[in-house]
Amino acid sequence: MALTLFDTDEYRPPVWKSYLYQLQQEAPHPRRITCTNEVENRPKYYGREFHGMISREEADQLLSVAEGSYLIRESQRQPGTYTLALRFGSQTRNFRLYYDGKHFVGEKRFESIHDLVTDGLITLYIETKAAEYIAKMTINPIYEHIGYTTLNREPAYQKHMPVLKETHDERDSTGQDGVSEKRVHTFRGPHWCEYCANFMWGLIAQGVKCADCGLNVHKQCSKMVPNDCKPDLKHVKKVYSCDLTTLVKARVTKRPMVVDMCIREIESRGLNSEGLYRVSGFSDLIEDVKMAFDRDGEKADISVNMYEDINIITGALKLYFRDLPIPLITYDAYPKFIESAKIMDPDEQLETLHEALKLLPPAHCETLRYLMAHLKRVTLHEKENLMNAENLGIVFGPTLMRSPELDAMAALNDIRYQRLVVELLIKNEDILF
């Protein structure tokens, strides 16, 4: 018979910090100031944002319309050289602009001026608003708690079996002389630093990736990471802790395969299990399931032959949602969902909840729909499993929703509304989706 524990004893995933992600969302958007006149000798790689040989004062006047406005001008002092003029912080910033097949003003190179300006505005905004915060990012790292400093561990069910281990030259796993190679990397979709747990901002070259263990970190955080990393298999090809939209796009699926596979397994043999989702399986075995998905993807074996206790599978599903860097109910949509829970009139409440669902990215909305339909089916077996919509709301509220507020008291006050949101979604699943 498998061991069971209460939720309070489960593995605790890293707390992915949302502050810098929120700032990137708030950053000014690029606004191209187009030149209405035909400019002679305009370089072929610039568009209508090129205004020719105008003065700084003229550029300043043109850009005064809004934050994020930009144009390109040719230098009057050094003809043949070009300047990107950008409005930020109620003043004009001037940057020497270069082109070698790609546009750049510093180390990063961009396919378009628009992308360069977008990335620049994000960087300026975050570094202006959060300079002190960024300087302290490396304090209290999560790095040592998420597996990169451990050797590949064997599954829990094999821990007491005799194992013959091969020895390898350190060069085989970590590159020349045991030193890991960390390369500047462009991450597609939102990514979080696995050293400090903060968002990796910008459009391109947001951080570095270790070629050996797959560690993703800020450039400044990489200086704090040991060079002799031990590649940990469960973090090389990640499914857990990966942004949901990024995962489904990479694997060309409607929903994360973890969600589909776990729900199929639970519905095939666990709907009558008492305390379904409230009781959790042995945390080491839940970690095994996580490792199996990270290693094998859709080929992971979560059948009854491997994990007899269905609570291990429910625990693995809950862990997947808790590990998401952007929660299933996203930070952007969170306030609207909480607002709906506070409304007393039932019709107005459902209407607001429906509006909140429209704020979710497609992959998040589809996954939420699928999960709520499943939880509705769980409630149909309430006599056997003792789990109604209210009980499931208590379990899944804080699992699917995290407050974007840094204030701990404000986040604590939201817990009852988080529970109510999930309860409402389950009860009205057929109407809302």
Short mmCIF file of C-alpha atoms in Angstrom, two decimals:
data_model
loop_
_atom_site.label_atom_id
_atom_site.label_comp_id
_atom_site.label_asym_id
_atom_site.label_seq_id
_atom_site.Cartn_x
_atom_site.Cartn_y
_atom_site.Cartn_z
CA MET A 1 0.00 0.00 0.00
CA ALA A 2 1.48 3.38 -0.98
CA LEU A 3 2.29 5.99 1.61
CA THR A 4 0.15 9.13 1.62
CA LEU A 5 0.91 12.54 3.03
CA PHE A 6 -1.06 15.71 3.52
CA ASP A 7 -0.47 18.55 1.04
CA THR A 8 1.58 20.44 3.63
CA ASP A 9 4.35 17.84 3.32
CA GLU A 10 4.61 17.97 -0.47
CA TYR A 11 7.59 19.10 -2.49
CA ARG A 12 7.64 22.90 -2.64
CA PRO A 13 8.41 24.26 -6.12
CA PRO A 14 10.50 27.41 -6.57
CA VAL A 15 8.55 30.66 -6.24
CA TRP A 16 8.92 32.32 -9.64
CA LYS A 17 8.99 36.08 -9.06
CA SER A 18 6.66 38.18 -11.19
CA TYR A 19 7.87 41.74 -10.50
CA LEU A 20 10.15 42.13 -13.53
CA TYR A 21 7.61 40.37 -15.77
CA GLN A 22 5.01 42.94 -14.68
CA LEU A 23 7.43 45.78 -15.44
CA GLN A 24 8.10 44.42 -18.95
CA GLN A 25 4.34 44.41 -19.54
CA GLU A 26 4.17 48.07 -18.44
CA ALA A 27 7.10 49.30 -20.56
CA PRO A 28 6.31 51.96 -23.22
CA HIS A 29 5.54 50.63 -26.70
CA PRO A 30 7.50 51.80 -29.77
CA ARG A 31 5.90 54.60 -31.78
CA ARG A 32 7.56 55.25 -35.12
CA ILE A 33 7.67 58.91 -36.21
CA THR A 34 7.48 58.74 -40.00
CA CYS A 35 8.95 61.30 -42.35
CA THR A 36 6.37 62.64 -44.81
CA ASN A 37 9.00 64.01 -47.19
CA GLU A 38 11.07 62.00 -49.63
CA VAL A 39 14.61 61.97 -48.22
CA GLU A 40 17.56 61.75 -50.60
CA ASN A 41 20.30 59.20 -49.92
CA ARG A 42 18.21 57.24 -47.46
CA PRO A 43 20.00 53.95 -46.69
CA LYS A 44 18.08 50.99 -48.09
CA TYR A 45 17.95 49.28 -44.68
CA TYR A 46 15.97 52.15 -43.08
CA GLY A 47 12.33 52.95 -43.67
CA ARG A 48 10.14 56.00 -43.19
CA GLU A 49 11.53 56.46 -39.66
CA PHE A 50 14.61 57.99 -41.37
CA HIS A 51 14.41 61.81 -41.40
CA GLY A 52 17.73 62.67 -43.00
CA MET A 53 20.11 65.33 -41.68
CA ILE A 54 17.97 67.07 -39.04
CA SER A 55 19.23 68.66 -35.84
CA ARG A 56 18.88 67.32 -32.29
CA GLU A 57 16.42 70.13 -31.57
CA GLU A 58 14.22 69.20 -34.54
CA ALA A 59 14.30 65.53 -33.52
CA ASP A 60 13.41 66.47 -29.93
CA GLN A 61 10.37 68.42 -31.12
CA LEU A 62 9.15 65.59 -33.36
CA LEU A 63 9.52 63.03 -30.54
CA SER A 64 7.69 65.08 -27.92
CA VAL A 65 4.33 63.54 -28.88
CA ALA A 66 4.63 60.43 -26.68
CA GLU A 67 6.87 58.09 -24.67
CA GLY A 68 8.41 55.45 -26.91
CA SER A 69 8.50 57.67 -29.99
CA TYR A 70 11.55 57.13 -32.18
CA LEU A 71 13.20 58.22 -35.42
CA ILE A 72 16.55 57.92 -37.18
CA ARG A 73 18.59 60.93 -38.28
CA GLU A 74 21.91 61.44 -40.02
CA SER A 75 24.55 63.25 -38.00
CA GLN A 76 25.21 66.85 -39.11
CA ARG A 77 28.69 66.77 -37.60
CA GLN A 78 29.66 63.37 -39.06
CA PRO A 79 27.77 62.74 -42.32
CA GLY A 80 27.38 59.05 -43.09
CA THR A 81 26.83 58.14 -39.44
CA TYR A 82 23.34 57.60 -38.03
CA THR A 83 21.62 58.20 -34.70
CA LEU A 84 18.58 56.54 -33.18
CA ALA A 85 16.64 59.20 -31.28
CA LEU A 86 14.26 57.75 -28.71
CA ARG A 87 11.81 59.39 -26.29
CA PHE A 88 12.02 57.94 -22.79
CA GLY A 89 11.49 59.46 -19.36
CA SER A 90 10.20 62.70 -20.92
CA GLN A 91 13.51 63.34 -22.64
CA THR A 92 15.20 62.37 -25.89
CA ARG A 93 17.94 59.72 -25.75
CA ASN A 94 20.41 59.54 -28.65
CA PHE A 95 22.24 56.33 -29.61
CA ARG A 96 24.83 55.80 -32.36
CA LEU A 97 23.21 53.30 -34.72
CA TYR A 98 25.08 50.63 -36.70
CA TYR A 99 24.20 48.08 -39.39
CA ASP A 100 26.16 45.02 -40.50
CA GLY A 101 23.27 42.96 -41.85
CA LYS A 102 21.54 43.51 -38.51
CA HIS A 103 20.80 46.67 -36.52
CA PHE A 104 22.59 47.37 -33.25
CA VAL A 105 23.57 50.06 -30.77
CA GLY A 106 25.37 47.71 -28.37
CA GLU A 107 26.04 43.96 -28.10
CA LYS A 108 22.57 42.80 -29.18
CA ARG A 109 21.80 42.61 -32.91
CA PHE A 110 18.26 42.87 -34.31
CA GLU A 111 16.51 42.03 -37.58
CA SER A 112 14.45 45.25 -37.44
CA ILE A 113 14.60 48.72 -35.94
CA HIS A 114 11.21 48.07 -34.33
CA ASP A 115 12.57 45.08 -32.39
CA LEU A 116 15.66 47.04 -31.37
CA VAL A 117 13.51 49.88 -30.00
CA THR A 118 11.09 47.47 -28.27
CA ASP A 119 13.97 45.74 -26.49
CA GLY A 120 15.59 49.07 -25.66
CA LEU A 121 12.42 50.48 -24.10
CA ILE A 122 11.95 47.33 -22.00
CA THR A 123 15.56 47.51 -20.78
CA LEU A 124 15.42 51.24 -20.04
CA TYR A 125 12.11 50.92 -18.22
CA ILE A 126 13.14 47.95 -16.07
CA GLU A 127 16.59 49.31 -15.25
CA THR A 128 15.06 52.69 -14.32
CA LYS A 129 12.24 51.28 -12.19
CA ALA A 130 14.09 48.37 -10.60
CA ALA A 131 17.80 49.26 -10.43
CA GLU A 132 18.04 48.52 -6.70
CA TYR A 133 15.98 45.34 -7.05
CA ILE A 134 18.20 44.04 -9.88
CA ALA A 135 21.34 44.78 -7.85
CA LYS A 136 20.05 42.46 -5.11
CA MET A 137 18.72 39.67 -7.35
CA THR A 138 21.50 37.22 -6.53
CA ILE A 139 20.66 37.25 -2.80
CA ASN A 140 18.83 34.10 -1.63
CA PRO A 141 19.16 32.09 -4.88
CA ILE A 142 16.98 29.07 -5.63
CA TYR A 143 19.79 27.40 -7.61
CA GLU A 144 20.80 24.85 -4.98
CA HIS A 145 17.20 23.81 -4.37
CA ILE A 146 16.14 22.82 -7.90
CA GLY A 147 18.49 19.98 -8.74
CA TYR A 148 21.38 21.41 -10.73
CA THR A 149 23.91 20.72 -8.00
CA THR A 150 22.87 17.08 -7.67
CA LEU A 151 23.87 14.07 -9.72
CA ASN A 152 21.14 12.25 -11.62
CA ARG A 153 19.23 10.49 -8.91
CA GLU A 154 17.58 7.13 -9.47
CA PRO A 155 13.80 6.81 -9.10
CA ALA A 156 12.56 6.41 -5.52
CA TYR A 157 11.29 2.89 -6.14
CA GLN A 158 14.83 1.85 -7.14
CA LYS A 159 16.70 3.50 -4.28
CA HIS A 160 17.20 0.32 -2.29
CA MET A 161 18.11 -1.88 -5.26
CA PRO A 162 21.79 -2.72 -5.90
CA VAL A 163 23.03 -0.63 -8.80
CA LEU A 164 26.23 -0.88 -10.83
CA LYS A 165 27.40 2.63 -11.72
CA GLU A 166 29.82 3.48 -14.48
CA THR A 167 32.46 6.10 -13.92
CA HIS A 168 33.05 8.76 -16.56
CA ASP A 169 35.85 11.17 -17.24
CA GLU A 170 34.64 14.60 -16.13
CA ARG A 171 35.32 15.87 -19.64
CA ASP A 172 32.45 13.72 -20.96
CA SER A 173 29.77 15.61 -19.06
CA THR A 174 31.04 19.11 -18.56
CA GLY A 175 33.29 19.96 -21.48
CA GLN A 176 37.01 20.69 -21.46
CA ASP A 177 38.66 20.21 -18.04
CA GLY A 178 35.31 19.96 -16.28
CA VAL A 179 34.32 23.57 -17.07
CA SER A 180 30.76 24.05 -18.26
CA GLU A 181 30.13 26.16 -21.36
CA LYS A 182 27.53 28.90 -20.89
CA ARG A 183 26.37 30.65 -24.05
CA VAL A 184 24.30 33.80 -24.55
CA HIS A 185 20.86 32.58 -25.55
CA THR A 186 17.63 33.97 -26.99
CA PHE A 187 14.65 32.43 -25.23
CA ARG A 188 11.39 32.11 -27.17
CA GLY A 189 8.50 32.91 -24.87
CA PRO A 190 8.76 34.04 -21.22
CA HIS A 191 11.58 32.47 -19.21
CA TRP A 192 12.70 32.79 -15.60
CA CYS A 193 16.24 32.69 -14.24
CA GLU A 194 16.95 29.40 -12.51
CA TYR A 195 19.47 31.01 -10.20
CA CYS A 196 17.51 33.97 -8.76
CA ALA A 197 13.92 33.02 -9.89
CA ASN A 198 13.38 36.42 -11.54
CA PHE A 199 12.02 37.04 -15.03
CA MET A 200 14.54 37.24 -17.90
CA TRP A 201 13.53 40.44 -19.67
CA GLY A 202 13.97 41.65 -23.24
CA LEU A 203 13.26 40.32 -26.75
CA ILE A 204 16.57 38.59 -27.49
CA ALA A 205 19.73 37.48 -25.67
CA GLN A 206 17.90 37.66 -22.34
CA GLY A 207 20.43 35.44 -20.58
CA VAL A 208 22.77 32.48 -20.92
CA LYS A 209 22.18 28.72 -21.16
CA CYS A 210 24.57 26.05 -19.91
CA ALA A 211 25.42 23.66 -22.74
CA ASP A 212 25.81 20.77 -20.29
CA CYS A 213 22.97 20.93 -17.76
CA GLY A 214 20.50 23.22 -19.55
CA LEU A 215 20.57 25.84 -16.77
CA ASN A 216 18.95 29.16 -17.86
CA VAL A 217 20.20 32.25 -16.00
CA HIS A 218 20.68 36.01 -16.28
CA LYS A 219 24.12 37.01 -17.53
CA GLN A 220 24.93 38.59 -14.16
CA CYS A 221 23.67 35.51 -12.30
CA SER A 222 25.88 33.20 -14.38
CA LYS A 223 28.91 34.64 -12.56
CA MET A 224 27.52 33.15 -9.32
CA VAL A 225 27.02 29.64 -10.73
CA PRO A 226 29.86 27.11 -10.29
CA ASN A 227 31.65 26.19 -13.52
CA ASP A 228 31.75 22.48 -12.67
CA CYS A 229 28.02 21.78 -12.85
CA LYS A 230 26.71 18.25 -12.62
CA PRO A 231 24.17 17.74 -15.43
CA ASP A 232 20.86 16.68 -13.90
CA LEU A 233 18.76 14.70 -16.37
CA LYS A 234 15.42 15.93 -15.11
CA HIS A 235 16.34 19.52 -15.98
CA VAL A 236 17.91 19.03 -19.39
CA LYS A 237 14.65 18.60 -21.34
CA LYS A 238 12.09 20.31 -19.15
CA VAL A 239 8.34 19.99 -19.24
CA TYR A 240 7.76 21.18 -15.69
CA SER A 241 8.66 24.82 -14.94
CA CYS A 242 8.40 25.65 -18.67
CA ASP A 243 6.06 28.45 -19.76
CA LEU A 244 2.77 26.81 -20.81
CA THR A 245 2.37 28.60 -24.16
CA THR A 246 6.03 27.94 -25.02
CA LEU A 247 5.58 24.23 -24.25
CA VAL A 248 2.46 23.68 -26.37
CA LYS A 249 3.95 25.59 -29.30
CA ALA A 250 7.18 23.61 -29.12
CA ARG A 251 5.32 20.29 -29.04
CA VAL A 252 2.50 21.41 -31.39
CA THR A 253 -0.30 20.40 -29.01
CA LYS A 254 -3.50 22.09 -27.78
CA ARG A 255 -2.61 21.48 -24.14
CA PRO A 256 0.44 20.31 -22.17
CA MET A 257 0.71 16.53 -22.47
CA VAL A 258 1.14 16.34 -18.67
CA VAL A 259 -2.41 17.60 -18.22
CA ASP A 260 -3.92 15.27 -20.81
CA MET A 261 -2.07 12.17 -19.64
CA CYS A 262 -2.64 12.69 -15.91
CA ILE A 263 -6.34 13.43 -16.36
CA ARG A 264 -6.83 10.37 -18.57
CA GLU A 265 -5.12 8.20 -15.97
CA ILE A 266 -7.14 9.68 -13.09
CA GLU A 267 -10.46 9.26 -14.90
CA SER A 268 -9.66 5.69 -15.90
CA ARG A 269 -9.10 4.46 -12.35
CA GLY A 270 -9.42 7.15 -9.69
CA LEU A 271 -12.73 9.00 -9.78
CA ASN A 272 -14.09 7.04 -6.81
CA SER A 273 -10.95 7.47 -4.69
CA GLU A 274 -11.77 9.12 -1.36
CA GLY A 275 -10.19 12.56 -0.98
CA LEU A 276 -9.17 12.74 -4.64
CA TYR A 277 -6.82 15.77 -5.04
CA ARG A 278 -7.08 16.56 -1.31
CA VAL A 279 -4.83 13.66 -0.31
CA SER A 280 -1.38 13.62 -1.87
CA GLY A 281 0.86 10.70 -2.68
CA PHE A 282 4.38 10.13 -1.38
CA SER A 283 6.40 13.20 -2.43
CA ASP A 284 9.43 11.23 -3.68
CA LEU A 285 7.21 9.31 -6.10
CA ILE A 286 5.57 12.54 -7.28
CA GLU A 287 9.09 13.76 -8.06
CA ASP A 288 9.64 10.54 -10.03
CA VAL A 289 6.60 11.31 -12.21
CA LYS A 290 7.88 14.83 -12.77
CA MET A 291 11.30 13.46 -13.74
CA ALA A 292 9.67 10.96 -16.12
CA PHE A 293 7.80 13.71 -17.98
CA ASP A 294 10.92 15.91 -18.15
CA ARG A 295 12.95 12.98 -19.49
CA ASP A 296 10.46 11.07 -21.68
CA GLY A 297 7.67 13.54 -22.49
CA GLU A 298 4.56 11.80 -23.83
CA LYS A 299 6.33 8.43 -23.52
CA ALA A 300 6.39 8.70 -19.71
CA ASP A 301 4.83 5.64 -18.03
CA ILE A 302 2.33 6.72 -15.34
CA SER A 303 0.21 3.56 -15.50
CA VAL A 304 -1.02 1.55 -12.51
CA ASN A 305 1.89 -0.83 -13.06
CA MET A 306 4.31 1.98 -12.19
CA TYR A 307 2.25 4.00 -9.69
CA GLU A 308 -0.52 2.08 -8.00
CA ASP A 309 -1.56 5.00 -5.77
CA ILE A 310 -3.68 7.42 -7.85
CA ASN A 311 -2.76 10.20 -5.40
CA ILE A 312 0.75 10.19 -6.91
CA ILE A 313 -0.74 11.14 -10.29
CA THR A 314 -3.02 13.84 -8.83
CA GLY A 315 0.00 15.19 -6.91
CA ALA A 316 2.05 15.31 -10.11
CA LEU A 317 -0.71 17.23 -11.90
CA LYS A 318 -1.01 19.78 -9.09
CA LEU A 319 2.77 20.13 -9.03
CA TYR A 320 2.80 20.87 -12.76
CA PHE A 321 0.42 23.80 -12.26
CA ARG A 322 2.30 25.09 -9.21
CA ASP A 323 5.60 24.94 -11.11
CA LEU A 324 4.37 27.16 -13.98
CA PRO A 325 6.33 30.45 -14.04
CA ILE A 326 3.19 32.22 -15.31
CA PRO A 327 0.18 30.65 -13.53
CA LEU A 328 -2.63 29.00 -15.48
CA ILE A 329 -4.78 32.01 -14.54
CA THR A 330 -2.20 34.59 -15.59
CA TYR A 331 -1.02 37.64 -13.69
CA ASP A 332 -2.62 39.91 -16.31
CA ALA A 333 -6.05 38.27 -15.93
CA TYR A 334 -5.83 37.76 -12.16
CA PRO A 335 -7.45 41.07 -11.04
CA LYS A 336 -10.52 40.48 -13.24
CA PHE A 337 -11.01 36.95 -11.86
CA ILE A 338 -10.74 38.23 -8.27
CA GLU A 339 -13.18 41.03 -9.12
CA SER A 340 -15.73 38.47 -10.34
CA ALA A 341 -15.52 36.55 -7.05
CA LYS A 342 -16.42 39.70 -5.10
CA ILE A 343 -19.63 40.39 -7.05
CA MET A 344 -22.84 39.39 -5.27
CA ASP A 345 -25.28 39.37 -8.21
CA PRO A 346 -25.04 35.90 -9.88
CA ASP A 347 -25.68 37.09 -13.45
CA GLU A 348 -23.20 39.97 -13.21
CA GLN A 349 -20.70 37.61 -11.58
CA LEU A 350 -20.84 35.14 -14.48
CA GLU A 351 -20.61 37.95 -17.03
CA THR A 352 -17.46 39.31 -15.34
CA LEU A 353 -15.99 35.81 -15.13
CA HIS A 354 -16.62 35.34 -18.85
CA GLU A 355 -14.80 38.64 -19.56
CA ALA A 356 -11.90 37.47 -17.39
CA LEU A 357 -11.57 34.26 -19.44
CA LYS A 358 -11.14 36.34 -22.60
CA LEU A 359 -7.98 37.85 -21.09
CA LEU A 360 -6.22 34.47 -20.97
CA PRO A 361 -3.81 33.39 -23.74
CA PRO A 362 -5.39 30.67 -25.95
CA ALA A 363 -3.30 27.80 -24.54
CA HIS A 364 -4.09 28.84 -20.96
CA CYS A 365 -7.82 29.14 -21.69
CA GLU A 366 -7.96 25.76 -23.43
CA THR A 367 -6.07 24.05 -20.59
CA LEU A 368 -8.33 25.67 -18.00
CA ARG A 369 -11.42 24.55 -19.94
CA TYR A 370 -10.16 20.97 -20.10
CA LEU A 371 -9.26 20.94 -16.40
CA MET A 372 -12.60 22.40 -15.29
CA ALA A 373 -14.52 19.83 -17.37
CA HIS A 374 -12.50 17.12 -15.62
CA LEU A 375 -13.11 18.58 -12.15
CA LYS A 376 -16.83 18.78 -12.95
CA ARG A 377 -16.73 15.02 -13.65
CA VAL A 378 -14.93 14.52 -10.33
CA THR A 379 -17.84 16.22 -8.52
CA LEU A 380 -20.30 13.76 -10.14
CA HIS A 381 -18.66 11.05 -7.98
CA GLU A 382 -18.94 13.10 -4.78
CA LYS A 383 -20.69 10.28 -2.85
CA GLU A 384 -17.63 8.10 -3.28
CA ASN A 385 -14.73 10.59 -3.37
CA LEU A 386 -16.24 13.21 -0.99
CA MET A 387 -14.99 16.01 -3.26
CA ASN A 388 -17.50 18.70 -4.26
CA ALA A 389 -16.80 21.96 -6.12
CA GLU A 390 -16.13 23.84 -2.89
CA ASN A 391 -13.54 21.29 -1.72
CA LEU A 392 -11.84 21.29 -5.12
CA GLY A 393 -11.78 25.10 -5.04
CA ILE A 394 -9.87 24.97 -1.75
CA VAL A 395 -7.29 22.65 -3.33
CA PHE A 396 -6.97 24.31 -6.75
CA GLY A 397 -7.47 28.01 -5.91
CA PRO A 398 -3.87 28.71 -4.84
CA THR A 399 -2.62 26.07 -7.32
CA LEU A 400 -3.99 27.82 -10.41
CA MET A 401 -3.78 31.45 -9.23
CA ARG A 402 -0.98 33.53 -7.73
CA SER A 403 -1.32 37.18 -6.81
CA PRO A 404 0.93 39.52 -8.81
CA GLU A 405 1.13 41.71 -5.70
CA LEU A 406 4.38 41.63 -3.74
CA ASP A 407 2.48 42.59 -0.57
CA ALA A 408 2.09 39.37 1.44
CA MET A 409 -1.01 40.58 3.30
CA ALA A 410 -2.80 41.50 0.07
CA ALA A 411 -1.98 38.08 -1.38
CA LEU A 412 -3.22 36.38 1.81
CA ASN A 413 -6.52 38.25 1.68
CA ASP A 414 -7.10 36.97 -1.87
CA ILE A 415 -7.02 33.26 -0.93
CA ARG A 416 -10.74 33.02 -0.19
CA TYR A 417 -11.53 34.65 -3.54
CA GLN A 418 -9.15 32.31 -5.37
CA ARG A 419 -11.08 29.36 -3.94
CA LEU A 420 -14.38 30.89 -4.98
CA VAL A 421 -13.16 31.55 -8.55
CA VAL A 422 -12.31 27.88 -9.07
CA GLU A 423 -15.58 26.77 -7.46
CA LEU A 424 -17.53 29.04 -9.83
CA LEU A 425 -15.55 27.81 -12.86
CA ILE A 426 -16.33 24.17 -11.97
CA LYS A 427 -20.03 24.72 -11.30
CA ASN A 428 -20.54 26.81 -14.45
CA GLU A 429 -18.09 25.02 -16.73
CA ASP A 430 -20.75 24.22 -19.33
CA ILE A 431 -21.86 27.88 -19.54
CA LEU A 432 -18.51 29.68 -19.38
CA PHE A 433 -16.48 27.66 -21.91
#
